[in-house]
mmCIF file of C-alpha atoms in Angstrom:
data_model
loop_
_atom_site.group_PDB
_atom_site.id
_atom_site.type_symbol
_atom_site.label_atom_id
_atom_site.label_comp_id
_atom_site.label_asym_id
_atom_site.label_seq_id
_atom_site.Cartn_x
_atom_site.Cartn_y
_atom_site.Cartn_z
ATOM 1 C CA MET T 1 0.000 0.000 0.000
ATOM 2 C CA ARG T 2 3.000 2.246 -0.167
ATOM 3 C CA LEU T 3 2.016 3.253 -3.700
ATOM 4 C CA ARG T 4 -1.360 4.528 -2.595
ATOM 5 C CA PHE T 5 -0.320 8.098 -3.147
ATOM 6 C CA LEU T 6 -0.195 7.250 -6.848
ATOM 7 C CA ILE T 7 -3.961 6.755 -7.082
ATOM 8 C CA PRO T 8 -4.844 10.430 -7.678
ATOM 9 C CA VAL T 9 -1.883 10.813 -10.002
ATOM 10 C CA ALA T 10 -2.974 7.774 -12.024
ATOM 11 C CA THR T 11 -6.571 9.011 -12.105
ATOM 12 C CA PHE T 12 -5.469 12.372 -13.414
ATOM 13 C CA ALA T 13 -3.179 10.736 -15.971
ATOM 14 C CA GLY T 14 -6.077 8.571 -17.163
ATOM 15 C CA ILE T 15 -8.358 11.566 -17.644
ATOM 16 C CA ALA T 16 -5.569 13.491 -19.369
ATOM 17 C CA VAL T 17 -4.941 10.657 -21.837
ATOM 18 C CA VAL T 18 -8.647 10.413 -22.750
ATOM 19 C CA MET T 19 -8.936 14.168 -23.204
ATOM 20 C CA TRP T 20 -5.708 14.408 -25.156
ATOM 21 C CA TYR T 21 -6.969 11.724 -27.516
ATOM 22 C CA ALA T 22 -10.366 13.399 -27.885
ATOM 23 C CA LEU T 23 -8.818 16.794 -28.494
ATOM 24 C CA PHE T 24 -6.684 15.716 -31.419
ATOM 25 C CA ASN T 25 -8.457 12.689 -32.848
ATOM 26 C CA LEU T 26 -12.180 13.242 -32.476
ATOM 27 C CA ASN T 27 -14.072 15.899 -34.329
ATOM 28 C CA PRO T 28 -17.393 16.873 -32.757
ATOM 29 C CA THR T 29 -18.550 18.519 -35.968
ATOM 30 C CA GLU T 30 -18.313 15.234 -37.864
ATOM 31 C CA ILE T 31 -21.450 13.195 -37.666
ATOM 32 C CA PRO T 32 -20.953 9.769 -39.192
ATOM 33 C CA THR T 33 -23.641 8.697 -41.622
ATOM 34 C CA GLU T 34 -26.608 6.811 -40.258
ATOM 35 C CA LEU T 35 -27.068 5.110 -43.605
ATOM 36 C CA VAL T 36 -24.072 2.763 -43.617
ATOM 37 C CA SER T 37 -24.950 -0.564 -45.270
ATOM 38 C CA LYS T 38 -28.401 0.734 -46.088
ATOM 39 C CA PRO T 39 -29.523 1.254 -49.676
ATOM 40 C CA ALA T 40 -29.415 4.801 -51.009
ATOM 41 C CA PRO T 41 -32.739 6.633 -50.568
ATOM 42 C CA GLU T 42 -35.222 6.889 -53.420
ATOM 43 C CA PHE T 43 -34.622 9.873 -55.642
ATOM 44 C CA SER T 44 -34.655 10.959 -59.235
ATOM 45 C CA LEU T 45 -33.165 14.239 -60.407
ATOM 46 C CA GLU T 46 -32.671 16.234 -63.567
ATOM 47 C CA PRO T 47 -29.054 16.732 -64.688
ATOM 48 C CA VAL T 48 -27.129 19.981 -64.535
ATOM 49 C CA PRO T 49 -27.890 21.197 -68.087
ATOM 50 C CA GLY T 50 -25.355 19.573 -70.421
ATOM 51 C CA TYR T 51 -23.795 17.283 -67.820
ATOM 52 C CA GLY T 52 -25.091 13.735 -67.998
ATOM 53 C CA THR T 53 -28.534 12.248 -68.114
ATOM 54 C CA GLY T 54 -29.722 12.931 -64.602
ATOM 55 C CA LEU T 55 -29.373 10.902 -61.468
ATOM 56 C CA ALA T 56 -31.642 8.423 -59.697
ATOM 57 C CA LYS T 57 -31.275 5.744 -57.049
ATOM 58 C CA GLU T 58 -31.043 3.046 -59.734
ATOM 59 C CA ASP T 59 -28.085 4.782 -61.406
ATOM 60 C CA LEU T 60 -25.965 4.209 -58.311
ATOM 61 C CA ALA T 61 -26.241 0.397 -58.413
ATOM 62 C CA THR T 62 -23.722 -0.042 -61.180
ATOM 63 C CA GLY T 63 -22.139 -3.389 -60.358
ATOM 64 C CA LYS T 64 -19.012 -1.665 -59.046
ATOM 65 C CA VAL T 65 -18.052 0.701 -56.265
ATOM 66 C CA VAL T 66 -18.718 4.333 -57.173
ATOM 67 C CA LEU T 67 -18.601 7.694 -55.430
ATOM 68 C CA LEU T 68 -21.462 10.109 -54.999
ATOM 69 C CA ASN T 69 -20.092 13.591 -54.433
ATOM 70 C CA VAL T 70 -22.318 16.338 -53.047
ATOM 71 C CA PHE T 71 -21.137 19.635 -54.505
ATOM 72 C CA ALA T 72 -22.283 23.174 -55.222
ATOM 73 C CA SER T 73 -20.936 26.124 -57.147
ATOM 74 C CA TRP T 74 -21.155 28.240 -53.972
ATOM 75 C CA CYS T 75 -19.090 25.757 -51.998
ATOM 76 C CA VAL T 76 -15.523 26.949 -51.514
ATOM 77 C CA ALA T 77 -14.234 23.695 -50.018
ATOM 78 C CA CYS T 78 -15.446 21.881 -53.137
ATOM 79 C CA MET T 79 -12.694 23.616 -55.101
ATOM 80 C CA ALA T 80 -10.134 21.971 -52.837
ATOM 81 C CA GLU T 81 -11.141 18.442 -53.802
ATOM 82 C CA HIS T 82 -12.032 19.188 -57.405
ATOM 83 C CA PRO T 83 -8.568 18.794 -58.994
ATOM 84 C CA PHE T 84 -8.217 15.430 -57.256
ATOM 85 C CA PHE T 85 -11.547 14.264 -58.681
ATOM 86 C CA MET T 86 -10.417 15.368 -62.148
ATOM 87 C CA GLU T 87 -7.312 13.241 -61.645
ATOM 88 C CA LEU T 88 -9.392 10.231 -60.570
ATOM 89 C CA LYS T 89 -11.440 10.639 -63.711
ATOM 90 C CA ALA T 90 -8.371 10.949 -65.950
ATOM 91 C CA GLN T 91 -6.911 7.764 -64.439
ATOM 92 C CA ASN T 92 -10.291 6.045 -64.588
ATOM 93 C CA THR T 93 -9.888 4.991 -60.944
ATOM 94 C CA VAL T 94 -13.513 5.213 -59.937
ATOM 95 C CA ASP T 95 -16.739 6.607 -61.382
ATOM 96 C CA ILE T 96 -17.958 9.714 -59.595
ATOM 97 C CA TYR T 97 -21.540 10.918 -59.655
ATOM 98 C CA GLY T 98 -22.322 14.511 -58.776
ATOM 99 C CA LEU T 99 -25.205 15.589 -56.573
ATOM 100 C CA ASN T 100 -25.504 19.319 -57.103
ATOM 101 C CA TYR T 101 -26.842 20.652 -53.789
ATOM 102 C CA LYS T 102 -29.031 23.769 -53.503
ATOM 103 C CA ASP T 103 -27.616 25.445 -56.543
ATOM 104 C CA THR T 104 -29.022 27.017 -59.673
ATOM 105 C CA PRO T 105 -28.713 25.196 -63.023
ATOM 106 C CA GLU T 106 -26.854 28.122 -64.597
ATOM 107 C CA ALA T 107 -24.334 28.546 -61.785
ATOM 108 C CA ALA T 108 -23.688 24.797 -61.594
ATOM 109 C CA ALA T 109 -23.167 24.477 -65.357
ATOM 110 C CA LYS T 110 -20.848 27.471 -65.382
ATOM 111 C CA TRP T 111 -18.865 26.062 -62.463
ATOM 112 C CA LEU T 112 -18.389 22.703 -64.200
ATOM 113 C CA GLU T 113 -17.423 24.439 -67.406
ATOM 114 C CA ARG T 114 -14.796 26.516 -65.664
ATOM 115 C CA HIS T 115 -13.295 23.827 -63.423
ATOM 116 C CA GLY T 116 -13.902 20.712 -65.492
ATOM 117 C CA ASN T 117 -16.392 17.896 -65.146
ATOM 118 C CA PRO T 118 -15.239 14.871 -63.142
ATOM 119 C CA TYR T 119 -18.729 13.353 -62.998
ATOM 120 C CA LYS T 120 -20.176 10.463 -64.955
ATOM 121 C CA SER T 121 -23.575 12.040 -64.498
ATOM 122 C CA THR T 122 -25.083 14.762 -62.356
ATOM 123 C CA GLY T 123 -28.373 15.481 -60.625
ATOM 124 C CA MET T 124 -29.677 18.799 -59.371
ATOM 125 C CA ASP T 125 -31.089 18.819 -55.874
ATOM 126 C CA LEU T 126 -32.446 22.330 -56.113
ATOM 127 C CA LYS T 127 -34.331 22.318 -52.806
ATOM 128 C CA GLY T 128 -31.902 20.155 -50.874
ATOM 129 C CA ARG T 129 -34.515 17.514 -50.110
ATOM 130 C CA VAL T 130 -32.527 14.633 -51.563
ATOM 131 C CA GLY T 131 -29.572 15.889 -49.561
ATOM 132 C CA ILE T 132 -31.613 15.609 -46.386
ATOM 133 C CA ASP T 133 -32.694 12.076 -47.315
ATOM 134 C CA PHE T 134 -28.993 11.269 -47.599
ATOM 135 C CA GLY T 135 -28.313 12.925 -44.235
ATOM 136 C CA VAL T 136 -26.210 15.667 -45.830
ATOM 137 C CA TYR T 137 -25.562 18.574 -43.476
ATOM 138 C CA GLY T 138 -22.781 20.379 -45.253
ATOM 139 C CA VAL T 139 -21.035 20.483 -48.591
ATOM 140 C CA PRO T 140 -18.873 18.769 -49.732
ATOM 141 C CA GLU T 141 -19.729 15.270 -48.631
ATOM 142 C CA THR T 142 -18.802 12.141 -50.538
ATOM 143 C CA PHE T 143 -20.582 8.804 -50.279
ATOM 144 C CA VAL T 144 -18.960 5.513 -51.179
ATOM 145 C CA ILE T 145 -21.601 3.379 -52.878
ATOM 146 C CA SER T 146 -21.356 -0.403 -53.205
ATOM 147 C CA ALA T 147 -21.908 -2.445 -56.358
ATOM 148 C CA ASP T 148 -25.541 -3.038 -55.394
ATOM 149 C CA GLY T 149 -26.231 0.596 -54.545
ATOM 150 C CA LYS T 150 -25.756 0.496 -50.784
ATOM 151 C CA ILE T 151 -23.976 3.203 -48.837
ATOM 152 C CA LEU T 152 -20.611 1.975 -47.544
ATOM 153 C CA ASP T 153 -19.205 5.138 -46.000
ATOM 154 C CA LYS T 154 -19.362 8.899 -46.078
ATOM 155 C CA ILE T 155 -16.450 11.330 -46.168
ATOM 156 C CA ILE T 156 -17.291 14.726 -44.681
ATOM 157 C CA GLY T 157 -15.422 17.676 -46.120
ATOM 158 C CA PRO T 158 -13.025 17.734 -49.066
ATOM 159 C CA VAL T 159 -11.592 14.365 -50.108
ATOM 160 C CA SER T 160 -7.815 14.356 -49.953
ATOM 161 C CA ARG T 161 -5.514 11.841 -51.564
ATOM 162 C CA ALA T 162 -4.659 10.328 -48.181
ATOM 163 C CA MET T 163 -8.317 10.027 -47.236
ATOM 164 C CA PHE T 164 -9.080 8.397 -50.559
ATOM 165 C CA GLU T 165 -6.329 5.828 -50.050
ATOM 166 C CA THR T 166 -7.457 4.868 -46.543
ATOM 167 C CA ARG T 167 -11.229 5.100 -46.858
ATOM 168 C CA VAL T 168 -12.100 4.429 -50.490
ATOM 169 C CA ARG T 169 -9.267 2.330 -51.923
ATOM 170 C CA PRO T 170 -9.941 -0.694 -49.657
ATOM 171 C CA PHE T 171 -13.490 -0.933 -51.050
ATOM 172 C CA LEU T 172 -12.186 -0.738 -54.617
ATOM 173 C CA ASN T 173 -9.609 -3.460 -53.979
ATOM 174 C CA GLU T 174 -12.157 -5.702 -52.288
ATOM 175 C CA VAL T 175 -14.275 -5.822 -55.399
ATOM 176 C CA GLY T 176 -11.287 -6.222 -57.718
ATOM 177 C CA SER T 177 -9.955 -9.323 -55.946
ATOM 178 C CA MET F 1 -55.192 68.473 -29.907
ATOM 179 C CA LYS F 2 -51.550 68.580 -30.845
ATOM 180 C CA VAL F 3 -50.533 67.455 -27.393
ATOM 181 C CA LEU F 4 -52.812 64.442 -27.619
ATOM 182 C CA ALA F 5 -51.751 63.476 -31.146
ATOM 183 C CA ARG F 6 -48.094 63.021 -30.374
ATOM 184 C CA PRO F 7 -48.320 60.053 -27.996
ATOM 185 C CA LEU F 8 -50.892 58.478 -30.283
ATOM 186 C CA ILE F 9 -48.566 58.670 -33.280
ATOM 187 C CA LEU F 10 -45.740 57.285 -31.205
ATOM 188 C CA ALA F 11 -47.899 54.398 -30.043
ATOM 189 C CA ALA F 12 -48.969 53.690 -33.620
ATOM 190 C CA LEU F 13 -45.316 53.576 -34.674
ATOM 191 C CA LEU F 14 -44.465 51.106 -31.929
ATOM 192 C CA VAL F 15 -47.285 48.683 -32.679
ATOM 193 C CA PRO F 16 -45.423 46.657 -35.323
ATOM 194 C CA PHE F 17 -42.557 46.040 -32.900
ATOM 195 C CA ILE F 18 -44.880 44.733 -30.238
ATOM 196 C CA VAL F 19 -46.552 42.397 -32.703
ATOM 197 C CA LEU F 20 -43.251 41.170 -34.123
ATOM 198 C CA SER F 21 -41.660 40.354 -30.800
ATOM 199 C CA SER F 22 -44.608 38.229 -29.701
ATOM 200 C CA SER F 23 -44.822 36.250 -32.943
ATOM 201 C CA ALA F 24 -42.423 33.748 -34.533
ATOM 202 C CA ILE F 25 -38.688 34.129 -34.120
ATOM 203 C CA PHE F 26 -38.211 33.700 -37.842
ATOM 204 C CA ILE F 27 -40.700 34.920 -40.331
ATOM 205 C CA GLU F 28 -41.814 31.964 -42.347
ATOM 206 C CA GLU F 29 -45.011 30.245 -43.214
ATOM 207 C CA ASN F 30 -46.594 28.706 -40.145
ATOM 208 C CA LEU F 31 -49.214 25.998 -40.123
ATOM 209 C CA LYS F 32 -52.754 27.353 -40.084
ATOM 210 C CA ASP F 33 -53.868 25.216 -37.170
ATOM 211 C CA PRO F 34 -52.318 26.755 -34.034
ATOM 212 C CA ALA F 35 -52.393 23.411 -32.213
ATOM 213 C CA LEU F 36 -50.321 21.788 -34.980
ATOM 214 C CA GLU F 37 -48.005 24.786 -35.139
ATOM 215 C CA SER F 38 -47.335 24.591 -31.419
ATOM 216 C CA ARG F 39 -46.502 20.903 -31.841
ATOM 217 C CA VAL F 40 -44.088 21.878 -34.624
ATOM 218 C CA ARG F 41 -42.424 24.330 -32.234
ATOM 219 C CA ALA F 42 -42.207 21.757 -29.473
ATOM 220 C CA ILE F 43 -40.618 19.151 -31.751
ATOM 221 C CA SER F 44 -38.256 21.671 -33.381
ATOM 222 C CA ALA F 45 -37.018 22.846 -29.987
ATOM 223 C CA GLU F 46 -35.708 19.312 -29.371
ATOM 224 C CA ILE F 47 -33.995 18.864 -32.744
ATOM 225 C CA ARG F 48 -30.339 19.771 -33.008
ATOM 226 C CA CYS F 49 -29.260 22.152 -35.719
ATOM 227 C CA LEU F 50 -26.466 20.013 -37.188
ATOM 228 C CA VAL F 51 -24.358 22.871 -38.434
ATOM 229 C CA CYS F 52 -24.507 24.927 -35.255
ATOM 230 C CA GLN F 53 -24.045 22.106 -32.732
ATOM 231 C CA ASN F 54 -25.784 23.311 -29.605
ATOM 232 C CA GLN F 55 -28.746 25.168 -30.958
ATOM 233 C CA SER F 56 -32.098 23.702 -31.774
ATOM 234 C CA ILE F 57 -33.466 24.114 -35.282
ATOM 235 C CA LEU F 58 -36.144 26.330 -33.734
ATOM 236 C CA ASP F 59 -33.494 28.830 -32.619
ATOM 237 C CA SER F 60 -31.247 28.709 -35.627
ATOM 238 C CA ASN F 61 -31.333 30.733 -38.779
ATOM 239 C CA ALA F 62 -29.013 28.354 -40.633
ATOM 240 C CA ASP F 63 -30.174 27.147 -44.028
ATOM 241 C CA LEU F 64 -30.291 23.534 -42.970
ATOM 242 C CA ALA F 65 -32.290 24.443 -39.859
ATOM 243 C CA LYS F 66 -34.838 26.214 -42.051
ATOM 244 C CA ASP F 67 -35.095 23.162 -44.293
ATOM 245 C CA LEU F 68 -35.522 20.867 -41.311
ATOM 246 C CA ARG F 69 -38.212 23.117 -39.798
ATOM 247 C CA LEU F 70 -40.001 22.917 -43.123
ATOM 248 C CA ILE F 71 -39.800 19.138 -43.002
ATOM 249 C CA VAL F 72 -41.125 19.036 -39.442
ATOM 250 C CA ARG F 73 -44.066 21.216 -40.554
ATOM 251 C CA GLU F 74 -44.701 18.954 -43.527
ATOM 252 C CA ARG F 75 -44.645 15.768 -41.480
ATOM 253 C CA VAL F 76 -46.924 17.233 -38.816
ATOM 254 C CA ALA F 77 -49.322 18.514 -41.485
ATOM 255 C CA LEU F 78 -49.343 15.024 -43.027
ATOM 256 C CA GLY F 79 -50.547 13.670 -39.702
ATOM 257 C CA ASP F 80 -47.335 12.150 -38.297
ATOM 258 C CA THR F 81 -47.116 11.754 -34.538
ATOM 259 C CA ASP F 82 -44.275 13.512 -32.691
ATOM 260 C CA GLN F 83 -42.521 10.165 -32.442
ATOM 261 C CA GLU F 84 -42.798 9.576 -36.188
ATOM 262 C CA VAL F 85 -41.381 13.000 -37.003
ATOM 263 C CA ARG F 86 -38.389 12.342 -34.741
ATOM 264 C CA ARG F 87 -37.990 8.864 -36.266
ATOM 265 C CA TYR F 88 -37.909 10.460 -39.738
ATOM 266 C CA LEU F 89 -35.030 12.737 -38.750
ATOM 267 C CA VAL F 90 -33.149 10.108 -36.741
ATOM 268 C CA ASP F 91 -33.266 7.743 -39.744
ATOM 269 C CA ARG F 92 -31.352 10.347 -41.727
ATOM 270 C CA TYR F 93 -29.105 12.025 -39.182
ATOM 271 C CA GLY F 94 -28.832 9.576 -36.293
ATOM 272 C CA ASP F 95 -29.502 10.072 -32.590
ATOM 273 C CA TRP F 96 -27.203 13.100 -32.654
ATOM 274 C CA VAL F 97 -30.038 15.104 -34.181
ATOM 275 C CA LEU F 98 -31.979 14.788 -30.919
ATOM 276 C CA LEU F 99 -30.891 17.258 -28.270
ATOM 277 C CA ASP F 100 -32.053 14.780 -25.648
ATOM 278 C CA PRO F 101 -30.254 11.514 -26.423
ATOM 279 C CA PRO F 102 -32.377 8.357 -25.989
ATOM 280 C CA PHE F 103 -31.519 5.770 -23.345
ATOM 281 C CA LYS F 104 -30.279 2.630 -25.063
ATOM 282 C CA LEU F 105 -27.374 0.209 -25.117
ATOM 283 C CA THR F 106 -24.956 2.549 -26.886
ATOM 284 C CA THR F 107 -25.788 5.468 -24.598
ATOM 285 C CA VAL F 108 -25.724 3.605 -21.274
ATOM 286 C CA LEU F 109 -22.304 5.019 -20.457
ATOM 287 C CA LEU F 110 -23.487 8.523 -21.268
ATOM 288 C CA TRP F 111 -26.485 8.285 -18.952
ATOM 289 C CA LEU F 112 -25.038 6.183 -16.140
ATOM 290 C CA GLY F 113 -21.419 7.370 -16.340
ATOM 291 C CA PRO F 114 -21.884 10.365 -14.010
ATOM 292 C CA VAL F 115 -23.781 8.235 -11.471
ATOM 293 C CA MET F 116 -21.042 5.609 -11.608
ATOM 294 C CA ILE F 117 -18.343 8.233 -11.105
ATOM 295 C CA PHE F 118 -20.285 9.643 -8.151
ATOM 296 C CA ILE F 119 -20.703 6.228 -6.503
ATOM 297 C CA PHE F 120 -17.060 5.370 -7.129
ATOM 298 C CA GLY F 121 -15.995 8.687 -5.614
ATOM 299 C CA ALA F 122 -18.251 8.218 -2.579
ATOM 300 C CA ILE F 123 -16.858 4.738 -1.932
ATOM 301 C CA ALA F 124 -13.291 5.985 -2.311
ATOM 302 C CA MET F 125 -13.998 8.821 0.110
ATOM 303 C CA VAL F 126 -15.531 6.510 2.729
ATOM 304 C CA ILE F 127 -12.542 4.155 2.501
ATOM 305 C CA PHE F 128 -10.127 7.061 2.773
ATOM 306 C CA LEU F 129 -11.843 8.660 5.778
ATOM 307 C CA ARG F 130 -12.163 5.340 7.617
ATOM 308 C CA GLY F 131 -8.528 4.563 7.010
ATOM 309 C CA ARG F 132 -7.552 7.928 8.430
ATOM 310 C CA SER F 133 -9.612 7.617 11.621
ATOM 311 C CA HIS F 134 -8.155 4.122 12.155
ATOM 312 C CA ALA F 135 -4.673 5.462 11.766
ATOM 313 C CA SER F 136 -5.217 8.230 14.323
ATOM 314 C CA LYS F 137 -6.514 5.682 16.881
ATOM 315 C CA GLU F 138 -3.438 3.551 16.336
ATOM 316 C CA ASP F 139 -1.271 6.562 17.079
ATOM 317 C CA VAL F 140 -2.803 6.892 20.546
ATOM 318 C CA VAL F 141 -2.435 3.218 21.325
ATOM 319 C CA VAL F 142 1.271 3.000 20.498
ATOM 320 C CA LYS F 143 3.312 2.739 23.694
ATOM 321 C CA LEU F 144 6.980 3.399 24.224
ATOM 322 C CA SER F 145 9.236 0.419 24.630
ATOM 323 C CA THR F 146 11.072 -0.086 27.955
ATOM 324 C CA GLU F 147 14.337 1.028 26.396
ATOM 325 C CA GLU F 148 12.770 4.223 25.116
ATOM 326 C CA GLU F 149 11.251 4.849 28.552
ATOM 327 C CA MET F 150 14.619 4.416 30.237
ATOM 328 C CA GLU F 151 16.290 6.661 27.677
ATOM 329 C CA ILE F 152 13.760 9.401 28.314
ATOM 330 C CA ASN F 153 14.132 9.074 32.074
ATOM 331 C CA ARG F 154 17.897 9.293 31.702
ATOM 332 C CA ILE F 155 17.614 12.493 29.638
ATOM 333 C CA LEU F 156 15.115 14.038 32.014
ATOM 334 C CA ASP F 157 17.348 13.130 34.964
ATOM 335 C CA SER F 158 20.432 14.650 33.395
ATOM 336 C CA ASP F 159 18.379 17.734 32.566
ATOM 337 C CA SER F 160 17.142 18.313 36.089
ATOM 338 C CA ARG F 161 20.683 17.855 37.455
ATOM 339 C CA GLY F 162 22.188 20.346 34.999
#
């Protein structure tokens, strides 16, 4: 019992470790998707004029893993991930579908014209209702969709190369093998 | 006449402010039935605005909060119960969307954690205090050995002689 004096020290150390971890590794503004392993919600949208043939729930069940990217012309963070998506398209790594969130057709079309179109097809969610069905609460968000159209994961905020490698690549490899 | 007119004009000017402050926080289309509208308010007050963290969608002017208020109004107008409206939002955004988290297996620690910490602390305190009172009793009981007694007597003796 000579080490009894260590009890408060150990208690404090324990609390400090938990808080240290939470401070640097947990993000309270990130709400993981509720829809994991559930099928994508029902929806059917018109395309951004000139960019694809529209987007519906059925379009996402393609027989391979695809991405559904929620974007908008007014979204500054979307510009950060855009060049990377263009690269993915050029390398034919994965098909990306674009859900244009609370935008106007003209602004969206202009934005895609200026920055390039990484999307296989697009859909315009003018009122943001489809976004809500998907549990979107900010733009950009990117859903990983399975071969049979189920939601595998959601990336909140711009997709970086590192994030893609750790959170999307494993799904792509799984199907390939 | 002039003297009387002035306060009247002033009162007339103030009327809109009085009306505004007692009506909705945000000006948007309310449900016609006041009973339904008050249910909408009650539900909205318990729904978290996801982009502002600790505000309800009733208090927030964020775009998403507006959209969610609209959805709550729609569901209530369609005849959903309060529970069904909450279910609708939880299906899309998870339990996080409720400001009052439900009691279930994954939230047991959240609800019972503070109680457990309190009980643990109380037990620790009781053990500590008991241990201390024991120790002080032991102090009283301890007697000097014969050698110590002799040593003390010797010192006292030499003291009184000097």
